[in-house]
Amino acid sequence: MDKKHGLFSKSNSRRSRSKSPVRSVSPIIIRRRKGRYVTQPDRHMSEMLAPVREGPDPDGEDSGSSGDYSRFERRWYNWMKCQLPVAPPSLSSSSDFKRTDLRLLLGVLGAPLGPVHVSALDLLPHLSIKNTPMETSSAQYILQQYTAASGGQKLHSSVQNGYVMGRIRTMASEFETGSKGSKSKNNSSKSVESGGFVLWHMNPDMWYMELVLGGSKVLAGCDGKLVWRHTPWLGPHAAKGPVRPLRRALQGLDPRTTAYMFANARCIGEKKIDGEDCFILKLCADPATLKARSEGASETIRHTLFGYFSQKTGLLVHLEDSQLTRIQNNGGEAVYWETTINSYLEDYKPVEGIMIAHSGRSVATLLRFGDMSSGHNTKTTMQEAWVIDEIAFNVPGLSIDCFIPPSELRFDSHVEDLSQGPKIRTLHGHKNG
């Protein structure tokens, strides 16, 4: 593989032999040797990454300081699993912000999920013009072109599992605070964090990812029934709502899942992305999914995904999603949190006949607003760049045992309707959302 220059000029040659605290069965590690892949059983995928700290920050505080935030917002930060698993950054000092900076990066860009449930068992809708709205039939045609450009339906269907390893670099570039009649910026926290990730997926609807960044590790996975995450500051926890794919897989790494994700989308127009004419497909999470993801004082109002497909190549070149959450404070005004992630997919190359984006970048914006009584608004901007080093399909020896959730979480077998979200019980008898 050619050496990368510029942002990823330094290669990470260190390997760790530490095991994940929540895994007992490990997938097979693949390494490229002399142009071929060699399987190495009984070694954990974390061997591909640098040594990490499994416990909380040495500083001690595990959720930041309270500041002007209500306890409902702090609770929401703790259990909003697919959004931010951290407390809001303290505005009292730059050191407090730096301490929570990495957690914000990991919470927003680490392992977000797609807006709706999709399954590898689903079928793409047939192109239909009669009695079909123009925006719907146009979207179906665009998806057919995308499927053909990325390898074809037959080749996609032949993939039963896959493995991806890549490097990432992230930076929280700007932190803005606003109050009545005033506005300030904090650009002091511009430290760049480097790391890497490994991602495994298997039909139907199973995936597992380990991501290491700045000495901390985030684990996330799905066994087809339950989506879960594990962070050093929260431990294992289950995601609210139905089973959904990992957003990172939609960033040019899994064309089949991407096509299924946009199966019910609408074509809303055209736009130039980096000088390239693109069709825009829009997908909105349905009310049942949004309701399943809401709990208590927190309500997920909307989650919208936009896909920009090149008119020249047919491939997905830009992905944008926006998620809005409402927090109702006890006896106070509601506060809103909006997360927007824009991802640019680049360097498409064929892997066993399937077109895969081998690099890209994301810009995420986290906006807090709506508390008119205090006039306290915040805006945080984060950036990520990634490069894919290895990818393979139909890995021998990969089994469903590799996707077993942590032992601390147990799926309620009496719940079968995934559209309303699985009910999760921990060993302590509490429900996680």
Coordinates of C-alpha atoms in Angstrom, one line a residue:
M1 CA 0.0 0.0 0.0
D2 CA 1.3 3.4 -0.9
K3 CA 2.5 5.6 1.8
K4 CA 0.3 8.6 2.8
H5 CA 1.8 12.0 3.0
G6 CA 0.6 15.3 4.6
L7 CA -1.9 14.8 7.4
F8 CA -1.2 11.1 7.8
S9 CA 2.5 11.2 7.2
K10 CA 3.4 9.5 10.5
S11 CA 2.6 5.8 10.6
N12 CA 1.6 4.1 13.7
S13 CA 3.7 1.0 14.1
R14 CA 3.0 0.2 17.8
R15 CA 0.7 -2.6 18.5
S16 CA -1.2 -3.3 21.8
R17 CA -1.9 -6.7 23.2
S18 CA -4.5 -5.4 25.7
K19 CA -7.9 -7.0 25.6
S20 CA -11.2 -5.1 25.6
P21 CA -12.9 -5.3 29.0
V22 CA -16.2 -6.3 27.4
R23 CA -15.1 -8.9 25.0
S24 CA -14.4 -12.6 25.5
V25 CA -14.5 -13.8 21.9
S26 CA -12.4 -11.8 19.4
P27 CA -12.7 -11.6 15.6
I28 CA -9.8 -12.6 13.4
I29 CA -7.2 -10.0 12.7
I30 CA -6.1 -9.7 9.1
R31 CA -2.7 -8.3 8.1
R32 CA -1.4 -7.7 4.6
R33 CA 1.8 -9.6 3.9
K34 CA 3.4 -9.6 0.5
G35 CA 0.2 -8.5 -1.3
R36 CA -2.1 -11.0 0.4
Y37 CA -4.2 -11.3 3.5
V38 CA -3.3 -13.7 6.3
T39 CA -5.7 -14.7 9.0
Q40 CA -4.5 -14.8 12.5
P41 CA -7.0 -16.4 14.9
D42 CA -7.3 -15.8 18.6
R43 CA -6.0 -12.3 18.6
H44 CA -8.1 -9.3 19.5
M45 CA -8.6 -6.5 17.0
S46 CA -7.3 -4.0 19.5
E47 CA -3.8 -5.4 18.7
M48 CA -4.0 -3.2 15.6
L49 CA -4.2 -0.1 17.7
A50 CA -2.1 1.8 20.2
P51 CA -2.2 1.1 24.0
V52 CA -5.2 2.8 25.6
R53 CA -6.4 3.9 29.0
E54 CA -9.5 1.9 29.9
G55 CA -10.5 3.9 33.0
P56 CA -11.8 7.4 33.6
D57 CA -9.6 10.5 33.2
P58 CA -6.9 10.8 35.9
D59 CA -8.3 14.3 36.6
G60 CA -11.2 12.6 38.4
E61 CA -14.3 14.5 37.2
D62 CA -16.4 12.2 35.1
S63 CA -19.1 14.5 33.9
G64 CA -17.7 18.0 33.9
S65 CA -19.0 20.8 36.0
S66 CA -22.5 22.0 36.3
G67 CA -22.2 25.6 35.2
D68 CA -25.5 27.0 33.8
Y69 CA -26.9 23.6 32.8
S70 CA -29.8 21.9 34.5
R71 CA -29.6 18.4 35.9
F72 CA -32.0 17.2 33.2
E73 CA -29.5 18.3 30.5
R74 CA -26.7 16.6 32.4
R75 CA -28.7 13.4 32.6
W76 CA -29.5 13.7 28.9
Y77 CA -25.7 13.8 28.2
N78 CA -25.3 10.6 30.2
W79 CA -27.8 8.5 28.4
M80 CA -28.1 10.0 24.9
K81 CA -26.1 7.1 23.7
C82 CA -26.0 7.8 20.0
Q83 CA -25.3 11.5 20.5
L84 CA -23.1 12.7 23.3
P85 CA -22.0 10.4 26.2
V86 CA -20.4 13.3 28.1
A87 CA -21.4 16.2 30.2
P88 CA -21.5 19.7 28.7
P89 CA -18.2 21.5 28.7
S90 CA -17.7 23.9 31.6
L91 CA -17.4 27.5 30.6
S92 CA -15.5 28.5 33.7
S93 CA -12.0 27.8 32.4
S94 CA -10.1 26.7 29.4
S95 CA -8.7 23.7 31.3
D96 CA -12.2 22.4 31.9
F97 CA -13.0 22.7 28.2
K98 CA -9.8 20.8 27.3
R99 CA -10.7 18.0 29.6
T100 CA -14.1 17.5 28.0
D101 CA -12.9 18.3 24.5
L102 CA -11.9 14.7 23.7
R103 CA -15.1 13.4 25.0
L104 CA -17.1 15.7 22.8
L105 CA -15.1 14.5 19.8
L106 CA -15.6 10.9 20.7
G107 CA -19.3 11.4 21.5
V108 CA -20.2 13.3 18.3
L109 CA -17.8 11.7 15.7
G110 CA -16.9 8.4 17.4
A111 CA -19.8 6.1 16.7
P112 CA -23.0 7.9 15.6
L113 CA -25.8 5.9 14.1
G114 CA -27.9 6.3 11.0
P115 CA -31.4 7.8 11.3
V116 CA -33.5 4.6 10.5
H117 CA -33.4 0.9 10.7
V118 CA -32.3 -1.0 7.6
S119 CA -31.6 -4.7 7.1
A120 CA -29.5 -6.7 4.7
L121 CA -32.6 -8.8 4.2
D122 CA -34.5 -5.9 2.7
L123 CA -34.9 -5.5 -1.1
L124 CA -34.4 -2.3 -3.0
P125 CA -37.6 -0.9 -4.5
H126 CA -38.0 -1.5 -8.2
L127 CA -37.9 1.5 -10.4
S128 CA -41.5 2.6 -11.0
I129 CA -42.8 5.7 -12.8
K130 CA -46.5 5.0 -13.0
N131 CA -48.5 6.4 -10.1
T132 CA -45.2 7.3 -8.4
P133 CA -44.2 10.9 -7.5
M134 CA -41.4 12.3 -9.6
E135 CA -39.1 12.9 -6.6
T136 CA -39.6 9.3 -5.5
S137 CA -39.0 7.7 -8.9
S138 CA -36.0 10.0 -9.4
A139 CA -34.5 8.8 -6.1
Q140 CA -35.0 5.1 -7.2
Y141 CA -33.2 5.8 -10.5
I142 CA -30.3 7.5 -8.7
L143 CA -30.0 4.6 -6.3
Q144 CA -29.9 2.1 -9.2
Q145 CA -27.1 4.1 -10.8
Y146 CA -25.3 4.2 -7.4
T147 CA -25.6 0.4 -7.0
A148 CA -24.3 -0.2 -10.5
A149 CA -21.4 2.3 -10.1
S150 CA -20.3 0.8 -6.7
G151 CA -20.1 -2.8 -8.0
G152 CA -23.6 -4.0 -8.8
Q153 CA -26.3 -5.8 -6.8
K154 CA -25.0 -9.3 -7.6
L155 CA -21.5 -8.4 -6.2
H156 CA -23.0 -6.6 -3.2
S157 CA -25.1 -9.6 -2.4
S158 CA -22.1 -11.9 -2.4
V159 CA -20.6 -10.1 0.6
Q160 CA -21.4 -11.9 3.8
N161 CA -19.0 -10.0 6.1
G162 CA -16.2 -7.5 6.0
Y163 CA -13.4 -5.9 7.8
V164 CA -12.0 -2.3 7.7
M165 CA -9.0 -0.7 9.4
G166 CA -8.2 3.0 9.2
R167 CA -6.5 6.0 10.8
I168 CA -8.2 9.2 12.0
R169 CA -7.2 12.6 13.1
T170 CA -9.6 15.0 14.9
M171 CA -9.6 18.5 16.2
A172 CA -12.1 20.7 18.1
S173 CA -11.5 23.9 16.1
E174 CA -13.8 26.4 17.7
F175 CA -15.9 26.9 20.8
E176 CA -18.3 29.8 20.9
T177 CA -20.5 31.1 23.7
G178 CA -23.2 33.6 23.5
S179 CA -25.4 35.5 26.1
K180 CA -27.6 38.4 26.0
G181 CA -25.9 41.1 24.0
S182 CA -22.5 39.4 24.0
K183 CA -20.6 36.7 22.2
S184 CA -17.2 35.2 22.7
K185 CA -15.0 32.6 21.1
N186 CA -12.5 30.1 22.6
N187 CA -10.0 28.9 20.0
S188 CA -7.5 27.8 22.5
S189 CA -8.3 24.1 22.3
K190 CA -6.9 23.2 18.8
S191 CA -4.9 20.2 19.8
V192 CA -4.9 17.5 17.1
E193 CA -5.6 14.0 18.3
S194 CA -4.6 10.9 16.3
G195 CA -5.9 7.4 16.4
G196 CA -7.4 4.6 14.5
F197 CA -10.3 2.2 14.2
V198 CA -11.3 -1.3 13.1
L199 CA -14.7 -2.2 11.9
W200 CA -16.3 -5.6 11.4
H201 CA -19.7 -6.3 9.9
M202 CA -21.6 -9.4 9.1
N203 CA -25.1 -10.3 7.7
P204 CA -27.6 -9.8 8.8
D205 CA -27.3 -6.4 10.6
M206 CA -24.3 -7.2 12.8
W207 CA -21.3 -4.9 13.3
Y208 CA -18.6 -4.2 15.8
M209 CA -16.1 -1.3 16.0
E210 CA -13.2 -0.3 18.2
L211 CA -12.0 3.3 17.9
V212 CA -8.9 4.7 19.7
L213 CA -8.3 8.4 20.0
G214 CA -6.1 10.4 22.3
G215 CA -5.4 7.5 24.6
S216 CA -9.2 6.6 25.1
K217 CA -11.1 3.8 23.4
V218 CA -14.7 3.6 22.4
L219 CA -16.3 0.3 21.6
A220 CA -19.7 0.0 19.8
G221 CA -21.5 -3.0 18.3
C222 CA -24.7 -4.6 17.2
D223 CA -25.8 -8.3 17.3
G224 CA -28.8 -7.6 15.0
K225 CA -31.1 -7.0 18.0
L226 CA -29.3 -4.6 20.3
V227 CA -27.0 -1.6 19.6
W228 CA -24.6 -0.8 22.4
R229 CA -21.6 1.3 23.3
H230 CA -18.8 1.2 25.8
T231 CA -16.8 4.3 26.9
P232 CA -14.2 4.7 29.6
W233 CA -16.4 7.2 31.5
L234 CA -19.8 5.5 31.2
G235 CA -19.0 1.8 30.7
P236 CA -21.4 -0.3 28.6
H237 CA -24.8 1.1 27.7
A238 CA -27.5 0.4 25.2
A239 CA -28.8 2.8 22.5
K240 CA -32.4 3.9 22.5
G241 CA -34.6 3.1 19.5
P242 CA -34.5 0.5 16.8
V243 CA -31.4 -1.2 15.5
R244 CA -29.6 1.1 13.2
P245 CA -26.3 0.9 11.2
L246 CA -23.1 2.7 12.1
R247 CA -22.9 6.0 10.3
R248 CA -19.2 5.4 9.6
A249 CA -20.2 2.5 7.5
L250 CA -22.2 4.8 5.3
Q251 CA -19.2 7.0 4.6
G252 CA -18.2 5.0 1.5
L253 CA -17.4 1.7 3.3
D254 CA -20.6 -0.2 2.8
P255 CA -22.4 0.6 -0.5
R256 CA -25.1 -2.0 0.1
T257 CA -26.2 -0.6 3.5
T258 CA -26.0 2.9 2.1
A259 CA -28.4 2.0 -0.8
Y260 CA -30.8 0.4 1.7
M261 CA -30.6 3.5 3.9
F262 CA -31.8 5.8 1.1
A263 CA -34.4 3.3 -0.2
N264 CA -37.3 5.5 0.9
A265 CA -35.6 8.8 0.2
R266 CA -36.8 11.6 -2.1
C267 CA -34.8 13.5 -4.7
I268 CA -35.0 17.2 -3.7
G269 CA -32.8 18.8 -6.3
E270 CA -29.2 19.3 -7.4
K271 CA -26.1 21.0 -6.0
K272 CA -22.4 21.4 -6.7
I273 CA -20.1 19.7 -4.2
D274 CA -16.4 20.6 -4.6
G275 CA -17.2 21.6 -8.2
E276 CA -19.0 18.4 -9.0
D277 CA -22.7 18.3 -10.0
C278 CA -24.7 16.1 -7.6
F279 CA -28.2 14.8 -7.1
I280 CA -29.6 15.3 -3.5
L281 CA -31.5 12.5 -1.8
K282 CA -33.3 13.4 1.5
L283 CA -34.3 10.9 4.2
C284 CA -36.2 11.7 7.4
A285 CA -36.6 9.4 10.4
D286 CA -40.2 8.4 10.8
P287 CA -42.2 9.4 13.9
A288 CA -42.2 5.9 15.4
T289 CA -38.4 5.8 15.3
L290 CA -38.1 9.3 16.8
K291 CA -40.6 8.4 19.6
A292 CA -38.6 5.2 20.4
R293 CA -35.4 7.3 20.7
S294 CA -37.1 9.7 23.2
E295 CA -37.4 9.2 26.9
G296 CA -38.2 11.3 29.9
A297 CA -37.3 15.0 29.6
S298 CA -35.5 14.3 26.2
E299 CA -37.3 14.3 22.9
T300 CA -35.7 13.6 19.6
I301 CA -37.6 16.0 17.3
R302 CA -36.0 15.2 13.9
H303 CA -33.1 13.3 12.3
T304 CA -32.6 14.0 8.6
L305 CA -30.0 12.6 6.3
F306 CA -28.9 14.1 2.9
G307 CA -26.9 12.1 0.4
Y308 CA -25.2 13.9 -2.5
F309 CA -24.6 11.5 -5.5
S310 CA -22.3 12.5 -8.3
Q311 CA -24.0 12.9 -11.6
K312 CA -20.7 11.9 -13.3
T313 CA -19.7 8.8 -11.4
G314 CA -22.9 7.9 -9.7
L315 CA -21.1 7.5 -6.3
L316 CA -21.9 9.1 -3.0
V317 CA -19.5 12.0 -2.5
H318 CA -21.1 13.9 0.4
L319 CA -23.2 12.9 3.4
E320 CA -25.0 15.4 5.7
D321 CA -27.2 14.7 8.7
S322 CA -28.9 16.9 11.2
Q323 CA -30.3 15.8 14.5
L324 CA -32.4 18.0 16.9
T325 CA -33.1 17.1 20.5
R326 CA -35.3 19.0 22.9
I327 CA -34.6 19.0 26.7
Q328 CA -37.5 20.1 28.9
N329 CA -36.1 21.5 32.1
N330 CA -38.3 21.1 35.3
G331 CA -40.1 24.3 35.7
G332 CA -38.0 26.1 33.1
E333 CA -37.7 26.7 29.4
A334 CA -36.9 24.0 26.9
V335 CA -33.3 23.8 25.6
Y336 CA -32.4 22.5 22.2
W337 CA -29.3 20.6 21.0
E338 CA -28.7 20.4 17.3
T339 CA -25.9 18.2 15.9
T340 CA -24.9 18.5 12.2
I341 CA -22.3 16.4 10.5
N342 CA -21.0 17.0 7.0
S343 CA -18.8 14.2 5.5
Y344 CA -16.9 14.4 2.3
L345 CA -16.0 11.0 0.7
E346 CA -12.9 10.8 -1.4
D347 CA -10.4 8.6 -3.1
Y348 CA -12.7 5.8 -4.4
K349 CA -10.9 2.6 -5.3
P350 CA -12.2 -0.9 -6.2
V351 CA -11.8 -3.6 -3.6
E352 CA -12.7 -7.0 -5.0
G353 CA -14.8 -5.1 -7.5
I354 CA -16.6 -2.9 -5.0
M355 CA -15.9 0.8 -5.0
I356 CA -14.8 2.0 -1.5
A357 CA -14.0 5.5 -0.4
H358 CA -10.4 5.3 1.0
S359 CA -10.3 8.7 2.6
G360 CA -12.5 11.6 3.7
R361 CA -13.2 14.3 6.2
S362 CA -16.1 15.4 8.4
V363 CA -17.0 18.7 10.0
A364 CA -19.5 18.5 13.0
T365 CA -21.3 21.3 14.7
L366 CA -22.9 21.1 18.0
L367 CA -25.3 23.9 18.8
R368 CA -27.1 24.6 22.1
F369 CA -29.9 27.2 22.1
G370 CA -33.4 28.1 23.3
D371 CA -32.8 29.1 26.9
M372 CA -34.1 32.6 26.6
S373 CA -34.1 33.3 30.3
S374 CA -30.3 33.0 30.6
G375 CA -29.5 33.8 27.0
H376 CA -26.8 31.2 27.2
N377 CA -26.0 29.6 23.8
T378 CA -23.0 27.5 22.8
K379 CA -21.6 26.3 19.5
T380 CA -18.8 23.8 19.1
T381 CA -17.1 22.9 15.8
M382 CA -15.2 19.6 15.4
Q383 CA -13.2 18.2 12.5
E384 CA -12.1 14.7 11.5
A385 CA -10.1 13.3 8.7
W386 CA -9.6 9.6 8.0
V387 CA -7.7 7.2 5.7
I388 CA -8.5 3.6 5.1
D389 CA -5.5 1.3 5.2
E390 CA -7.0 -2.2 4.9
I391 CA -10.3 -3.6 3.8
A392 CA -11.4 -7.1 3.0
F393 CA -14.7 -9.0 2.4
N394 CA -15.9 -12.5 3.2
V395 CA -13.3 -13.0 6.0
P396 CA -12.8 -16.7 6.8
G397 CA -13.6 -17.8 10.4
L398 CA -15.7 -14.7 11.3
S399 CA -18.7 -15.9 13.3
I400 CA -21.7 -14.4 15.2
D401 CA -19.9 -15.0 18.5
C402 CA -17.7 -12.0 17.6
F403 CA -20.7 -9.7 17.9
I404 CA -22.0 -10.7 21.3
P405 CA -22.9 -7.6 23.5
P406 CA -21.2 -7.0 26.8
S407 CA -22.3 -9.2 29.6
E408 CA -23.5 -6.2 31.6
L409 CA -26.3 -5.8 29.1
R410 CA -29.1 -8.2 28.5
F411 CA -31.7 -8.1 25.7
D412 CA -35.3 -8.7 26.8
S413 CA -36.3 -11.7 24.7
H414 CA -40.0 -10.9 25.1
V415 CA -39.7 -7.8 22.9
E416 CA -39.8 -8.7 19.2
D417 CA -40.9 -5.4 17.6
L418 CA -37.6 -3.7 16.8
S419 CA -39.5 -0.7 15.2
Q420 CA -40.3 0.4 18.8
G421 CA -36.8 -0.2 20.0
P422 CA -35.6 -3.0 22.3
K423 CA -36.0 -2.9 26.0
I424 CA -32.7 -3.2 27.8
R425 CA -32.1 -4.3 31.3
T426 CA -28.7 -4.2 33.1
L427 CA -27.6 -6.5 35.8
H428 CA -28.6 -3.8 38.3
G429 CA -32.2 -3.9 37.0
H430 CA -32.3 -0.4 35.5
K431 CA -33.5 0.5 32.0
N432 CA -31.0 2.1 29.7
G433 CA -32.0 4.3 26.8

